[in-house]
Coordinates of C-alpha atoms and ligand atoms in Angstrom, one line a residue:
M1 CA 0.0 0.0 0.0
L2 CA 2.9 2.4 0.8
E3 CA 6.0 2.3 -1.3
I4 CA 8.8 4.7 -0.6
E5 CA 11.5 4.5 -3.2
E6 CA 14.9 6.2 -3.1
L7 CA 13.3 9.1 -1.1
S8 CA 15.5 12.1 -0.5
A9 CA 14.2 15.0 1.7
G10 CA 15.5 17.6 4.1
Y11 CA 15.5 21.2 5.1
D12 CA 17.0 24.1 3.0
R13 CA 20.5 22.9 2.3
L14 CA 20.4 20.0 4.7
E15 CA 19.8 16.7 3.0
V16 CA 18.5 14.4 5.8
L17 CA 17.0 11.4 4.0
R18 CA 19.3 10.1 1.3
G19 CA 17.7 7.4 -0.8
V20 CA 15.3 5.7 1.7
N21 CA 13.4 2.5 0.6
I22 CA 10.5 1.4 2.8
T23 CA 7.4 -0.7 2.0
V24 CA 4.3 -1.2 4.1
A25 CA 2.0 -4.0 2.9
D26 CA -1.8 -3.8 3.1
G27 CA -2.6 -4.5 6.8
G28 CA 1.1 -4.6 7.6
S29 CA 2.8 -3.1 10.6
V30 CA 6.2 -1.7 10.1
V31 CA 8.5 -0.2 12.6
V32 CA 11.3 2.2 11.9
M33 CA 14.0 2.5 14.6
G34 CA 17.1 4.6 14.7
A35 CA 19.1 6.9 17.0
N36 CA 18.2 10.5 17.6
G37 CA 18.8 12.6 14.5
A38 CA 18.7 9.6 12.2
G39 CA 15.8 11.3 10.3
K40 CA 12.8 9.4 11.6
S41 CA 10.6 12.5 12.1
T42 CA 11.8 13.8 8.8
L43 CA 10.6 10.6 7.2
C44 CA 7.1 11.0 8.8
R45 CA 6.9 14.6 7.6
A46 CA 7.8 13.5 4.1
I47 CA 5.1 10.8 4.1
S48 CA 2.4 13.1 5.4
G49 CA 3.5 15.8 3.0
L50 CA 4.7 18.5 5.5
I51 CA 8.0 18.6 3.6
E52 CA 8.7 18.0 0.0
C53 CA 10.0 14.9 -1.6
R54 CA 13.1 16.0 -3.4
R55 CA 14.0 12.9 -5.2
G56 CA 12.5 9.4 -5.4
A57 CA 8.8 8.6 -5.0
I58 CA 6.2 7.9 -2.5
R59 CA 3.4 5.7 -3.8
F60 CA 0.2 5.0 -1.9
D61 CA -2.4 2.5 -3.1
G62 CA -0.6 2.5 -6.5
A63 CA -0.7 6.3 -7.0
D64 CA 2.3 8.6 -6.9
I65 CA 1.6 11.0 -4.0
S66 CA 5.0 12.7 -3.9
R67 CA 3.4 16.0 -5.1
V68 CA 0.0 15.6 -3.4
G69 CA -0.8 18.1 -0.6
T70 CA -1.2 17.1 3.1
S71 CA -5.0 17.3 3.4
E72 CA -5.4 15.3 0.2
R73 CA -3.1 12.6 1.7
V74 CA -5.3 12.5 4.8
R75 CA -8.4 12.1 2.5
R76 CA -6.6 9.2 0.8
G77 CA -6.1 7.6 4.2
I78 CA -2.7 8.6 5.5
V79 CA -3.2 10.0 9.0
Q80 CA -0.3 10.9 11.4
V81 CA -0.3 10.9 15.1
P82 CA 1.9 13.8 15.8
E83 CA 5.1 13.7 17.9
G84 CA 4.3 14.9 21.4
R85 CA 0.6 14.0 21.2
Q86 CA -0.5 17.6 20.7
V87 CA -4.0 17.3 22.3
F88 CA -5.7 20.5 23.1
P89 CA -5.6 20.7 26.9
Q90 CA -8.5 23.2 27.3
M91 CA -10.9 21.2 25.1
T92 CA -12.7 18.1 26.3
V93 CA -11.8 14.6 25.2
K94 CA -14.9 14.5 22.9
E95 CA -14.0 17.9 21.3
N96 CA -10.5 16.7 20.7
L97 CA -11.9 13.6 19.0
R98 CA -14.3 15.5 16.9
L99 CA -11.5 17.5 15.5
G100 CA -10.0 14.4 14.1
G101 CA -13.2 13.7 12.1
W102 CA -13.1 16.9 10.1
I103 CA -12.9 15.0 6.8
H104 CA -16.0 13.0 7.4
G105 CA -18.6 15.8 8.0
K106 CA -21.8 14.1 9.1
A107 CA -20.3 10.7 9.5
K108 CA -18.4 12.0 12.5
E109 CA -20.8 10.7 15.1
A110 CA -20.5 7.1 13.8
A111 CA -16.8 7.4 13.8
L112 CA -16.9 8.7 17.4
R113 CA -18.9 5.6 18.4
E114 CA -16.2 3.4 16.9
I115 CA -13.5 5.1 18.8
Y116 CA -15.4 4.7 22.1
D117 CA -15.8 1.0 21.3
L118 CA -12.1 0.8 20.6
F119 CA -11.0 2.8 23.7
P120 CA -13.8 2.7 26.4
R121 CA -11.5 4.8 28.6
L122 CA -12.0 7.8 26.3
E123 CA -15.8 7.4 26.5
E124 CA -15.6 7.5 30.3
R125 CA -13.5 10.6 30.1
Q126 CA -15.3 12.3 27.2
G127 CA -16.5 15.4 29.2
Q128 CA -13.1 16.1 30.8
N129 CA -10.6 18.5 29.6
A130 CA -7.8 16.7 27.8
G131 CA -5.2 18.5 30.0
L132 CA -6.4 16.6 33.0
L133 CA -5.7 13.2 31.5
S134 CA -2.5 11.2 32.3
G135 CA 0.2 11.0 29.7
G136 CA -0.9 7.6 28.7
E137 CA -4.5 8.6 28.3
Q138 CA -3.4 11.7 26.3
Q139 CA -1.6 9.3 24.0
L140 CA -4.8 7.2 23.6
L141 CA -6.6 10.4 22.9
A142 CA -4.1 11.3 20.2
L143 CA -4.5 7.8 18.7
G144 CA -8.3 8.0 18.9
R145 CA -8.3 11.5 17.2
A146 CA -6.2 10.0 14.4
M147 CA -8.5 7.0 14.1
M148 CA -11.4 9.5 13.7
G149 CA -10.0 10.1 10.2
R150 CA -10.6 6.4 9.4
P151 CA -7.0 5.9 8.2
K152 CA -5.8 3.2 5.9
L153 CA -2.3 3.9 7.2
L154 CA -1.6 5.2 10.6
L155 CA 1.7 7.0 11.0
L156 CA 3.2 7.4 14.5
D157 CA 6.2 9.4 15.6
E158 CA 7.6 8.1 18.9
P159 CA 4.2 7.7 20.7
T160 CA 5.9 6.4 23.9
Q161 CA 8.1 9.5 24.5
G162 CA 7.8 10.5 28.1
L163 CA 5.4 7.7 29.1
S164 CA 5.7 5.3 32.0
P165 CA 6.2 1.5 31.3
V166 CA 2.5 0.9 32.2
A167 CA 1.4 3.6 29.8
I168 CA 3.7 2.1 27.1
E169 CA 2.0 -1.2 27.5
Q170 CA -1.4 0.5 27.0
V171 CA -0.2 2.1 23.8
A172 CA 1.1 -1.3 22.6
E173 CA -2.3 -2.9 23.3
A174 CA -4.1 0.0 21.6
L175 CA -1.9 -0.3 18.5
I176 CA -2.4 -4.1 18.3
S177 CA -6.2 -3.6 18.4
I178 CA -5.9 -0.9 15.7
G179 CA -3.9 -3.3 13.6
R180 CA -6.5 -6.0 14.0
R181 CA -9.0 -3.7 12.5
G182 CA -7.0 -3.9 9.3
V183 CA -5.3 -0.5 9.6
S184 CA -1.7 -0.5 8.4
I185 CA 0.8 0.9 10.8
L186 CA 4.1 2.7 10.3
L187 CA 5.6 3.2 13.7
V188 CA 8.7 5.3 14.3
E189 CA 10.0 4.3 17.7
Q190 CA 13.0 4.1 19.9
N191 CA 11.4 2.0 22.5
L192 CA 12.4 -1.6 21.8
A193 CA 9.5 -3.2 23.7
L194 CA 6.9 -1.3 21.8
A195 CA 8.7 -1.9 18.5
E196 CA 8.8 -5.6 19.1
A197 CA 5.2 -5.8 20.3
V198 CA 3.7 -3.9 17.3
G199 CA 6.1 -4.3 14.4
R200 CA 6.1 -7.3 12.1
Y201 CA 8.8 -5.9 9.8
A202 CA 11.5 -3.5 10.9
Y203 CA 13.9 -1.0 9.4
V204 CA 16.8 0.7 11.1
L205 CA 17.5 4.2 9.9
E206 CA 21.0 5.6 10.2
T207 CA 21.9 9.1 9.1
G208 CA 19.2 9.2 6.5
R209 CA 19.6 5.7 5.0
C210 CA 18.2 2.3 5.8
A211 CA 21.1 0.5 7.4
A212 CA 19.3 -2.8 8.2
E213 CA 15.9 -4.4 7.7
G214 CA 14.2 -7.7 8.3
P215 CA 11.4 -9.4 10.2
A216 CA 11.1 -7.4 13.5
A217 CA 11.4 -10.4 15.7
E218 CA 14.8 -11.3 14.2
L219 CA 16.2 -7.9 13.4
L220 CA 15.4 -6.3 16.8
S221 CA 16.7 -9.2 18.8
S222 CA 20.0 -9.1 17.0
D223 CA 22.8 -8.0 19.2
V224 CA 24.7 -6.5 16.3
V225 CA 21.8 -4.3 15.3
A226 CA 21.1 -3.3 18.9
A227 CA 24.7 -2.4 19.6
S228 CA 25.5 -0.7 16.2
Y229 CA 22.4 1.3 15.6
L230 CA 20.1 1.5 18.6
G231 CA 22.6 2.2 21.4
H232 CA 21.5 -0.8 23.5
Ligands
ADP1 N1 12.8 21.8 11.0 C1 14.1 21.5 10.8 N2 14.9 22.4 10.2 C2 16.2 22.1 10.0 N3 16.8 20.9 10.3 C3 16.0 20.0 11.0 C4 14.6 20.2 11.2 N4 14.1 19.1 11.9 C5 15.1 18.3 12.0 N5 16.3 18.8 11.4 C6 17.6 18.1 11.3 O1 17.4 16.9 10.6 C7 18.1 15.8 11.1 C8 17.2 14.7 11.4 O2 16.2 15.1 12.4 P1 14.9 14.2 12.7 O3 14.3 13.8 11.5 O4 14.2 15.0 13.7 O5 15.6 12.9 13.5 P2 14.9 11.9 14.5 O6 13.5 12.1 14.5 O7 15.4 10.5 14.0 O8 15.5 12.2 15.8 C9 18.8 16.3 12.4 O9 20.1 16.7 12.0 C10 18.0 17.6 12.7 O10 18.9 18.6 13.3
MG2 MG1 12.1 12.4 15.9

């Protein structure tokens, strides 16, 4: 469904991604690991269209989307959970969720019902201001808000940043249930436990290139990969 081929992207004169190749199959879950500064967030921005694709191509459902705008990419089914969650603290849980359903107009209420079925915790808290939620619950809210867009592909940029181990487990469970619903997942993550729990296939990004790839269970348990690229 998503094919990234020889992608180069960056900022002004800084070339961050230099010929990246990544594929996510229909219903697949792929994790991209790599040290700080490897270009993981830049990759997410290029896929969601926040920065331009300088060379190479990004194809989604067979169409070249390299020059397609961000909101059109959302309409086609690529929805990103932003780094740092970015929920609106002064708005209620429900209001935050409704924002995620902007592309569906009247179908929003049905989408909201689906999210509450997926994450009952959010229904319990629907009237509370998002700022009062714990970090883990805010991450669930960010996931729920993205799911309101009914994505075909969910893009996540380090969803466990700053979360406790218990909250990380909740995020893992949430992503596994999202995957079961047939949504493809591209997870950028430094937390090995989450990467192993969610990813079926893994890539290691090193200074803008894919340095290693393989089935997640094998690649992420390899001592060589852990020592060379992930700093474990
Ligand atoms: N908005 C930006 N403007 C200029 N350089 C940036 C910007 N964001 C990131 N960079 C640079 O791009 C490189 C990769 O950053 P990033 O994609 O954020 O890495 P990661 O998410 O893997 O930590 C770093 O050298 C970083 O300083
Ligand atoms: Mg990053």
